[in-house]
Tab-separated table of C-alpha atoms in Angstrom:
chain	number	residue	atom	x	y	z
A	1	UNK	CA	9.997	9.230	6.855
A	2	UNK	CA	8.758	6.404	4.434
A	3	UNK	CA	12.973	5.438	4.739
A	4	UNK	CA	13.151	5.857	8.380
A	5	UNK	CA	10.491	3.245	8.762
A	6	UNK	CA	11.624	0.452	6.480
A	7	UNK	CA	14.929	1.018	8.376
A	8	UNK	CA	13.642	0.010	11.582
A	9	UNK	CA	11.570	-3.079	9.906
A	10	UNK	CA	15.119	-3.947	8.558
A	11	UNK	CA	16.656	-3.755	12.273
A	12	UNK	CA	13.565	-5.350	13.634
A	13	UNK	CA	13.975	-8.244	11.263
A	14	UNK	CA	17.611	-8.709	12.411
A	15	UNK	CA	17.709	-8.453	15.888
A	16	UNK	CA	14.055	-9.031	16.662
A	17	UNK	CA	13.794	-6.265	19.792
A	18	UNK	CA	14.963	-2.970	18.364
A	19	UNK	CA	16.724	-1.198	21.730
A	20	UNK	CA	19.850	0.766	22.586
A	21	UNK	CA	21.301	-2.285	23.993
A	22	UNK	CA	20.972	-4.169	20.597
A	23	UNK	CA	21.929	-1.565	18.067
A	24	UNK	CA	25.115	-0.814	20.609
A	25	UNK	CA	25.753	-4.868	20.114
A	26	UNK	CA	25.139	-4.675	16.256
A	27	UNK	CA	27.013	-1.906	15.953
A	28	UNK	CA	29.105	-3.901	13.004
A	29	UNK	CA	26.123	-4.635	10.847
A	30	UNK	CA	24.030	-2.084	11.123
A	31	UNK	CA	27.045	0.090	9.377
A	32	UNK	CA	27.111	-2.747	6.639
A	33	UNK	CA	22.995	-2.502	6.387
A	34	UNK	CA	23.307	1.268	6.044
A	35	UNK	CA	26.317	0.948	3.186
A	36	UNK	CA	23.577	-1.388	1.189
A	37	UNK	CA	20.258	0.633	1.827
A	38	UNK	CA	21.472	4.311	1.216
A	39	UNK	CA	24.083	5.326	-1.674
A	40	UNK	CA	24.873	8.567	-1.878
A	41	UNK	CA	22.277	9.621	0.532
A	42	UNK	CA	19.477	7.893	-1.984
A	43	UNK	CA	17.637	5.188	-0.475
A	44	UNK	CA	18.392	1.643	-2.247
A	45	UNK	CA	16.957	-1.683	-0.911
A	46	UNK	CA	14.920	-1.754	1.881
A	47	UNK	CA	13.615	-5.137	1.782
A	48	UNK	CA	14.471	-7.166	4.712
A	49	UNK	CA	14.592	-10.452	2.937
A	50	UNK	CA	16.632	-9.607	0.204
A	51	UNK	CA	19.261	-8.113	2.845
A	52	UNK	CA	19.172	-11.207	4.333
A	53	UNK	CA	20.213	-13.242	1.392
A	54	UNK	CA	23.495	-11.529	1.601
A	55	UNK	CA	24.057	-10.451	4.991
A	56	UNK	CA	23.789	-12.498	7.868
A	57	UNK	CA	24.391	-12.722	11.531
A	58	UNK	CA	25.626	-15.178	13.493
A	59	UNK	CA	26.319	-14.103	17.379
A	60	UNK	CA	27.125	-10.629	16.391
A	61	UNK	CA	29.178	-11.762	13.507
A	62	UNK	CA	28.750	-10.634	10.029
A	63	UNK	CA	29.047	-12.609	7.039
A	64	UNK	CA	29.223	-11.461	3.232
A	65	UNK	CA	28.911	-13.044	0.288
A	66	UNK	CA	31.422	-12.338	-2.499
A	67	UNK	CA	28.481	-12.583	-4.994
A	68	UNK	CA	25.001	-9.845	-4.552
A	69	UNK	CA	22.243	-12.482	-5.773
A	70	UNK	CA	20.479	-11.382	-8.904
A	71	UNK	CA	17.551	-9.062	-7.178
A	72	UNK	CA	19.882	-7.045	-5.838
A	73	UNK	CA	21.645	-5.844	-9.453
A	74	UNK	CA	18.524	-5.898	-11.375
A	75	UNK	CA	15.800	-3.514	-11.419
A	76	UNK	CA	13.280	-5.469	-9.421
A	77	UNK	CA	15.547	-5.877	-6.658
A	78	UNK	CA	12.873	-6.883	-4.428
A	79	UNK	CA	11.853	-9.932	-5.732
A	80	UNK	CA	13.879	-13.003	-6.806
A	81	UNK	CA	12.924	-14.475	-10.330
A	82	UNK	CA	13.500	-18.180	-9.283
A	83	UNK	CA	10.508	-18.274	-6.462
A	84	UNK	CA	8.458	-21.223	-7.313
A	85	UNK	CA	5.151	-22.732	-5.255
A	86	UNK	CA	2.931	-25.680	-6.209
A	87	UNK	CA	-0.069	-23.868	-5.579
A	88	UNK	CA	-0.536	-20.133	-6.661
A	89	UNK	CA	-2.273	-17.781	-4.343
A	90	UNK	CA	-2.532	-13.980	-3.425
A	91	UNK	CA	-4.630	-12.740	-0.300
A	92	UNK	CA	-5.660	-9.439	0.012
A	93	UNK	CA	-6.729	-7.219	3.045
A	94	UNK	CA	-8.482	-3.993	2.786
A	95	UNK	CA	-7.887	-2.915	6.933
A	96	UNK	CA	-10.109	0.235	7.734
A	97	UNK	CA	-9.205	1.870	11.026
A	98	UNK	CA	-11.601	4.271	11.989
A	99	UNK	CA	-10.643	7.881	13.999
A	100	UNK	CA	-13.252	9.437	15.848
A	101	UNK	CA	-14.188	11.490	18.419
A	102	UNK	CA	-17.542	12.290	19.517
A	103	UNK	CA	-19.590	14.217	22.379
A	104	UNK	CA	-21.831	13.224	25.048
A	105	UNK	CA	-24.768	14.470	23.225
A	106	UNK	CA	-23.386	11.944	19.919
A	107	UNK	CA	-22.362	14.832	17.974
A	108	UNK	CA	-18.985	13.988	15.707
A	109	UNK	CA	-16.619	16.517	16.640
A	110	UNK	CA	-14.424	15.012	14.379
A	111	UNK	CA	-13.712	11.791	12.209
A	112	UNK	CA	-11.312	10.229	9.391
A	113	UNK	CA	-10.591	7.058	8.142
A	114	UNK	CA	-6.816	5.289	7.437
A	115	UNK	CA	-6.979	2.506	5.005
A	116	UNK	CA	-4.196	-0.181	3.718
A	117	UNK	CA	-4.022	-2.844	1.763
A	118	UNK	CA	-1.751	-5.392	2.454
A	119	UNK	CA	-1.200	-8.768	1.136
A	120	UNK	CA	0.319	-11.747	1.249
A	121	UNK	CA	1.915	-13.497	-1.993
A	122	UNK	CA	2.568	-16.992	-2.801
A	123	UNK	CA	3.402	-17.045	-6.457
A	124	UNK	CA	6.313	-18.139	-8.562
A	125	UNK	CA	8.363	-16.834	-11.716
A	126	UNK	CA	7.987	-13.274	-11.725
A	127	UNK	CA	4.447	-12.177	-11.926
A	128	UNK	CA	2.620	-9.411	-12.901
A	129	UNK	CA	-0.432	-7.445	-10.991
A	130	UNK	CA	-2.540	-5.336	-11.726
A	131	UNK	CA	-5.390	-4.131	-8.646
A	132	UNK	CA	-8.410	-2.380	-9.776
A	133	UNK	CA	-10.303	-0.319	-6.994
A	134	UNK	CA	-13.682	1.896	-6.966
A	135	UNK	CA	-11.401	5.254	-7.357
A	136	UNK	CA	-13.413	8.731	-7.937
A	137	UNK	CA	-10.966	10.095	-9.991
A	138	UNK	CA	-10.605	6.663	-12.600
A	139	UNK	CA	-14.374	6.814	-12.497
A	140	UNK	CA	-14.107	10.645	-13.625
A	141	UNK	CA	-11.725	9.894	-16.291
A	142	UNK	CA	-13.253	7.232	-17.862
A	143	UNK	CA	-16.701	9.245	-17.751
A	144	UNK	CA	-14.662	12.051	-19.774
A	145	UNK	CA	-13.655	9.869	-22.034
A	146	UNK	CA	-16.777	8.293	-22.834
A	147	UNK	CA	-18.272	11.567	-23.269
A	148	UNK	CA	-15.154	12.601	-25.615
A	149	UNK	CA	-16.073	9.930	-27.635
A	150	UNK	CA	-19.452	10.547	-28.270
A	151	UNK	CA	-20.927	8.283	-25.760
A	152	UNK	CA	-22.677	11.318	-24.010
A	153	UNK	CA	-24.513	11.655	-21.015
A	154	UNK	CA	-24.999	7.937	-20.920
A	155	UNK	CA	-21.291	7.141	-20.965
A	156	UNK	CA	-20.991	9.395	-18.414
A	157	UNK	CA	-23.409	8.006	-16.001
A	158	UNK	CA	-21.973	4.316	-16.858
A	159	UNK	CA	-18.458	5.583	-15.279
A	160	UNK	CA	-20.070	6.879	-12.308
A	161	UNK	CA	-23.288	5.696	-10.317
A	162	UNK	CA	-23.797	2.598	-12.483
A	163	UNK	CA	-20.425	1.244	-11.194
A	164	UNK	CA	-21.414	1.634	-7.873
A	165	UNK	CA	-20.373	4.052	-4.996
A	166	UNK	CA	-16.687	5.314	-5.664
A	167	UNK	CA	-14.343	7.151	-2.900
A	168	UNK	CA	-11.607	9.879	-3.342
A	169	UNK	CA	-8.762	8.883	-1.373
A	170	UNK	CA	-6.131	11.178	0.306
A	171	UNK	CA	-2.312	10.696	1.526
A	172	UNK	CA	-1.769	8.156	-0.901
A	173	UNK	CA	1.439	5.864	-0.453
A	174	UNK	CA	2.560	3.171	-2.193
A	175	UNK	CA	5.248	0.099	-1.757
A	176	UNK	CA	8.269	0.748	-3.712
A	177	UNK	CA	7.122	-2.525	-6.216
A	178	UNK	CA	3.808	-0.303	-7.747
A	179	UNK	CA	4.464	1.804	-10.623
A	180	UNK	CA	4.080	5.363	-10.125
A	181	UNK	CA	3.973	6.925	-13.765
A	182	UNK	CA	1.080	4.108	-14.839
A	183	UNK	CA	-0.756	5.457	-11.454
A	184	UNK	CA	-0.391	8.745	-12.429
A	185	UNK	CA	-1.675	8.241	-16.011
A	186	UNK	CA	-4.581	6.392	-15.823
A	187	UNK	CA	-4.850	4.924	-11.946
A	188	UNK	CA	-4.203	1.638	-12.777
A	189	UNK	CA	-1.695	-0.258	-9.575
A	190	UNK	CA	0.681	-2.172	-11.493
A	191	UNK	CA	3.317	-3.841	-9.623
A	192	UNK	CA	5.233	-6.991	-9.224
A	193	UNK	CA	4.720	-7.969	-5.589
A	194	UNK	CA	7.913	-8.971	-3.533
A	195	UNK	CA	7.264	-12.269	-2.293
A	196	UNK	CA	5.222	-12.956	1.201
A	197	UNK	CA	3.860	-10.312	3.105
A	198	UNK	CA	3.684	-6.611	2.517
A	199	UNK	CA	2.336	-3.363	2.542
A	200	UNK	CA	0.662	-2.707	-0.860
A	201	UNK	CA	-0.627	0.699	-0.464
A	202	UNK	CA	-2.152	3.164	2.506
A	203	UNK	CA	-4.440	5.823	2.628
A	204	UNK	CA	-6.739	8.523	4.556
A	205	UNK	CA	-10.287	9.427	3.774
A	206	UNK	CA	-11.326	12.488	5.138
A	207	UNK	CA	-14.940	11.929	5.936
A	208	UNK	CA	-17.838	12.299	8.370
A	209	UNK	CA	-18.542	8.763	10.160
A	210	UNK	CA	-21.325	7.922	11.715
A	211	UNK	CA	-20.409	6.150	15.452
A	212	UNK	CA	-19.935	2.576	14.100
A	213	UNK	CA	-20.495	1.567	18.287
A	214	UNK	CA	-22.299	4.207	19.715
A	215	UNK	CA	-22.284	4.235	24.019
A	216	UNK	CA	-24.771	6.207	26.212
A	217	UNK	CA	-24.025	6.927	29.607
A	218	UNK	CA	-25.583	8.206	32.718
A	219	UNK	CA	-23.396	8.747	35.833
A	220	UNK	CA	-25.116	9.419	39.187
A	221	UNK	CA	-23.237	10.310	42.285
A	222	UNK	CA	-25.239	9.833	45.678
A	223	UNK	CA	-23.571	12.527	47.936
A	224	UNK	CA	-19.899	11.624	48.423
A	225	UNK	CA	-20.303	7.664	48.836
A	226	UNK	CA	-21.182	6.309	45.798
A	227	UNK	CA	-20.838	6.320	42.139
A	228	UNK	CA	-23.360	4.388	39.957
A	229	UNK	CA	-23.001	4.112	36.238
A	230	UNK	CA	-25.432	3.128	33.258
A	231	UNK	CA	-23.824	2.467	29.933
A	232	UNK	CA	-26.187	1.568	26.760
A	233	UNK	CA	-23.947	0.610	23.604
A	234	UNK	CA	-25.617	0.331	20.792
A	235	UNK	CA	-24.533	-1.120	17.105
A	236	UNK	CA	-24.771	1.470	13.877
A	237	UNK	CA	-24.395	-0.797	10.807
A	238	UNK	CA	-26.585	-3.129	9.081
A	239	UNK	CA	-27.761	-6.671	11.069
A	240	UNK	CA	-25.910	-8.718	8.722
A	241	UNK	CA	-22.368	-7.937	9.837
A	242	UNK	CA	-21.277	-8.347	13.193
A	243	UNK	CA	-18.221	-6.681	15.678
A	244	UNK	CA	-15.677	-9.049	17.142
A	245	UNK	CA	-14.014	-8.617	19.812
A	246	UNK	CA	-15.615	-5.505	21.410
A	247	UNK	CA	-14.175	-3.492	24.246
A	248	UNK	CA	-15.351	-0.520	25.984
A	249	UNK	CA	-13.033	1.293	28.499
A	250	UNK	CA	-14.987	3.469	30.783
A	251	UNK	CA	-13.115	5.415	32.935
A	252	UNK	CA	-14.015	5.700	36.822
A	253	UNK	CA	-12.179	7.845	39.751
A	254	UNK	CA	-8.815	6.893	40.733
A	255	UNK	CA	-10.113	6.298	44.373
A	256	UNK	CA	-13.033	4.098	43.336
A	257	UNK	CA	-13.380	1.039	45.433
A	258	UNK	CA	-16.048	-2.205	46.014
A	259	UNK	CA	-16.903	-2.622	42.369
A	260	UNK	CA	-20.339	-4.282	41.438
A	261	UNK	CA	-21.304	-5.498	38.066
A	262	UNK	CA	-24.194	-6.040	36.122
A	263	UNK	CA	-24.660	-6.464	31.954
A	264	UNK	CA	-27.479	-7.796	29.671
A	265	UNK	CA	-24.254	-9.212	27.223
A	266	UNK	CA	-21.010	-9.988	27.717
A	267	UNK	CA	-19.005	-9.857	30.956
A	268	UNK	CA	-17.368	-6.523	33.045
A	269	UNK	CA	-14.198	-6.633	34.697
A	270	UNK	CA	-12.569	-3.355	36.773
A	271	UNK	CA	-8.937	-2.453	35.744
A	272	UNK	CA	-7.334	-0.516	38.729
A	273	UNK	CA	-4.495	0.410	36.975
A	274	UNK	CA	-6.421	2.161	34.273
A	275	UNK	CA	-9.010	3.499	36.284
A	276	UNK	CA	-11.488	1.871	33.798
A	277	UNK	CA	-14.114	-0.559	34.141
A	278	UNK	CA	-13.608	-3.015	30.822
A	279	UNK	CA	-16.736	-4.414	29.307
A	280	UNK	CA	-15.795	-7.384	26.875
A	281	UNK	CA	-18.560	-8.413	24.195
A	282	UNK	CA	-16.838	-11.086	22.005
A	283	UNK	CA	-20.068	-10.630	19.396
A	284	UNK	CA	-22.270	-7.605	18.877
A	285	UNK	CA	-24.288	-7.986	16.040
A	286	UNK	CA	-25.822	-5.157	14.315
A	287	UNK	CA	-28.566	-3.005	14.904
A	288	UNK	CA	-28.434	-4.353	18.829
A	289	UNK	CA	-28.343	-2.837	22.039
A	290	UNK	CA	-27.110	-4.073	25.442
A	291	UNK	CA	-26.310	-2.227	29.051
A	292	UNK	CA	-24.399	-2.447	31.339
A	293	UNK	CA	-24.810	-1.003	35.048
A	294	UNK	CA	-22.022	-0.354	37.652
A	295	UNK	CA	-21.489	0.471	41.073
A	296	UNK	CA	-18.196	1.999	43.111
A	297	UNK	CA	-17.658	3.499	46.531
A	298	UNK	CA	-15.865	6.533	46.945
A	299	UNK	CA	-14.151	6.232	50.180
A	300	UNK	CA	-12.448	10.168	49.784
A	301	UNK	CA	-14.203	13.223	48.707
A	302	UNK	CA	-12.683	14.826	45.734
A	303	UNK	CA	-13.704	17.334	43.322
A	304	UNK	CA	-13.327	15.986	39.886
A	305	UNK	CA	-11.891	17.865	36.974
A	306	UNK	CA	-14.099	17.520	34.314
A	307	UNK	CA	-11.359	19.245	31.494
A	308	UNK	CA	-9.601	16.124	32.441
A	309	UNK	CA	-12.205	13.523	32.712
A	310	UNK	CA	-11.182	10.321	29.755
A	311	UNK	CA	-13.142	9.976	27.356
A	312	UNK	CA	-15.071	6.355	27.007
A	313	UNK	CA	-12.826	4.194	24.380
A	314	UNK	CA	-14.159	1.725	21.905
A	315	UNK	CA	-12.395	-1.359	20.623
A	316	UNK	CA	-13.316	-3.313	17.692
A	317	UNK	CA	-12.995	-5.601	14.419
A	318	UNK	CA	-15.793	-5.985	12.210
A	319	UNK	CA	-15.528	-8.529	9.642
A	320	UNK	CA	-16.508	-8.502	5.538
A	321	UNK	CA	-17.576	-4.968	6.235
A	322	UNK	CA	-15.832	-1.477	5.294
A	323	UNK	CA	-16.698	1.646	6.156
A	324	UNK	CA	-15.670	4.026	3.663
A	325	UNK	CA	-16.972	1.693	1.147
A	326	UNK	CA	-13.578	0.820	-1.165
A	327	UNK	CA	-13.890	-1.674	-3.316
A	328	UNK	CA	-11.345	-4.512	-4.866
A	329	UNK	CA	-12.694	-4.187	-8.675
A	330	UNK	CA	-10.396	-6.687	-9.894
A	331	UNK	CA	-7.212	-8.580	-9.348
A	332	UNK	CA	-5.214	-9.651	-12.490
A	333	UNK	CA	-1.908	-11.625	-12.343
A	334	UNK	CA	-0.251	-12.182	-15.608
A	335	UNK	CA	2.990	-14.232	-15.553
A	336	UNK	CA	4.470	-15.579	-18.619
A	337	UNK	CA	4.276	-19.089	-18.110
A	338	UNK	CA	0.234	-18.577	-18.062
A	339	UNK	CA	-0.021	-20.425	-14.631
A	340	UNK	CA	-3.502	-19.825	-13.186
A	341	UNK	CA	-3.677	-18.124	-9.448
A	342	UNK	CA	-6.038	-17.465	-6.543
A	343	UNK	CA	-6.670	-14.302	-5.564
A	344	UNK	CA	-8.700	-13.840	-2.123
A	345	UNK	CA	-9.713	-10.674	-1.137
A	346	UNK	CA	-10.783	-10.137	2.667
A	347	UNK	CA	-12.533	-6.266	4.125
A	348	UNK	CA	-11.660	-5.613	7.316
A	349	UNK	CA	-12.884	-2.429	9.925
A	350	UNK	CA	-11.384	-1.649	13.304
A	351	UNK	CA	-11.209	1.163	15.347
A	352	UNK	CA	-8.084	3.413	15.654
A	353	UNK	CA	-8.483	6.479	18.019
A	354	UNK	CA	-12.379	6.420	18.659
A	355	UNK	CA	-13.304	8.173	21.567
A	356	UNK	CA	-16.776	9.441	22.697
A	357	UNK	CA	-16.871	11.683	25.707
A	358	UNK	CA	-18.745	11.320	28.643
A	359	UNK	CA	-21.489	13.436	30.117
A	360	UNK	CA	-20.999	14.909	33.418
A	361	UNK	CA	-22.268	12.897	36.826
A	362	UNK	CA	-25.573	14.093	37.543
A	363	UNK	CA	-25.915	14.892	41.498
A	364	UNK	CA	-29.313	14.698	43.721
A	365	UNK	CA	-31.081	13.633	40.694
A	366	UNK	CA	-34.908	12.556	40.346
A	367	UNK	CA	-33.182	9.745	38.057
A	368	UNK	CA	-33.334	6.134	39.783
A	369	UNK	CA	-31.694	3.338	38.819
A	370	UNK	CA	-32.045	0.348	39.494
A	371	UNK	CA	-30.357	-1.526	41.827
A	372	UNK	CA	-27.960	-3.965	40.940
């Protein structure tokens, strides 16, 4: 699978728009591609810009060189050793999206989080790194070891809480550049990083999340005429981060009509051809809480389905802030002509599939709302 998707990165990279039309018009070097990329049913190189070094395209029209450059027959063969840059940097991203589903009532039903870390390298020669993180099982290690060595119950506490909060992370994958055997000894990531941007590492942490952006609704239906709604979102994380960017999708009745608006942050727009009313917050700090109110006519009578009712969905970035709580320990790069680099590490949490469910419409209520 990991093969199958670095093949269509490859294609992508080629002929921008990966469709039947285009592979049926690269029919020529895709074969060429595949004759690099697999021998003998074993996947090769599947770097895109090394391919490109070698093969080319020009209006359909392939081109090969009578001499593979040097990454290609060595074994780092995705990474050239004569990259050079005036000014050294790596940037890191730790990207957190978050999967969750929840019930009206706020119970999780269910929850996970998928992690990467990508980065972006500008370095020259051929350098190597070596990422530290806050892993449970290197904590656990080390904290045998110290006790192996006589250090006790004190060494042991040193490689655990005194470090700070570790995770144990699931699903594990790595970019072909990180050493596996050095990972599977003592958990350090070794690797010499191709050059530009890539896909250090992913993961999944199976774990129970608290609603990051929690939303309360109320949905009153006044006979068959009207449909008013009332949804309070509130923020779940400390005041001192913030989410960007917020959007939440609240579906309405297909044959909902006259749309009125009113929200305390923000602005509301109706999406017909979702059947959702989208409410766009561009910055919801933490620990705040804003509503918005809504109003449709419903010119048919219909019996909704509740089984098939949407569920509310949540969009979001929230800066500097990560919910699992991973940790970049350290960043080393070692190269041999002892050039001094930048590393920059960025946290980032989104969402991914986070869904909370809606209650059902309350009818003839006591409940008043008020008017918009």
């Amino acid at each position: 699978l990991l093969f199958l998707e670095n093949l269509t990165q490859v294609f992508k990279g080629y002929f921008k728009t990966l469709e039947e039309e285009s592979v049926r018009d690269n029919f020529v070097i895709i074969y060429e591609l595949l004759d690099e990329m697999i021998d003998y049913g074993y996947p090769q190189t599947t770097e895109s810009k090394i391919l490109q070094e070698y093969i080319t395209q020009e209006s359909h029209a392939l081109e090969v060189q009578t001499r593979p450059p040097s990454s290609i027959t060595g074994s780092v063969h995705w990474r050239q050793s004569d990259i050079k840059y005036r000014k050294n940097e790596v940037f890191l991203d730790v990207v957190e999206s978050v999967n969750l589903m929840a019930n009206a009532n706020g119970n999780v039903l269910r929850s996970e989080v998928l992690g990467s870390v990508k980065m972006r390298c500008y370095l020259s020669g051929m350098p190597e790194l070596r990422l530290g993180l806050n892993d449970k099982v290197l904590f656990e290690n080390q904290a045998r070891a110290g006790n192996s060595s006589g250090g006790g119950a004190g060494a042991g506490g040193q490689g655990g809480s005194a470090r700070g909060k570790s995770i144990e992370m699931d699903d594990v994958r790595f970019h072909q550049c990180v050493r596996l055997a050095r990972f599977e000894s003592d958990r350090t990531i070794s690797f010499v990083p191709p050059d530009g941007d890539f896909e250090l590492m992913s993961y999944r942490i199976g774990m129970q999340v608290k609603p990051l952006i929690w939303c309360e609704a109320a949905i009153e239906r006044y006979s068959s005429s009207r449909l008013e709604y009332m949804i309070k979102a509130k923020t779940q994380f400390k005041r001192r981060s913030s989410a960007n960017n917020v959007e939440i999708w609240v579906p309405v009745p297909e044959d909902a009509d006259s749309p009125k608006f009113k929200a305390s942050a923000g602005y509301v727009t109706y999406a017909p051809e979702q059947n959702s009313v989208v409410w766009k917050i561009k910055q919801f700090p933490g620990g705040k809480e804003y509503v918005m109110r809504a109003h449709f006519g419903l010119p048919s009578v219909k019996n909704e389905d509740v089984e098939k009712r949407p569920p509310i969905r949540v969009k979001f970035e929230i800066p500097y802030f990560t919910v699992s709580g991973i940790q970049v320990r350290y960043l080393k790069i070692v190269e041999k002509t002892g050039y001094h680099a930048l590393p920059w590490v960025r946290y980032i949490t989104q969402n991914g599939e986070y869904n909370l469910r809606l209650p059902e419409p309350v009818k003839n209520s006591s409940m008043v709302m008020a008017p918009l």
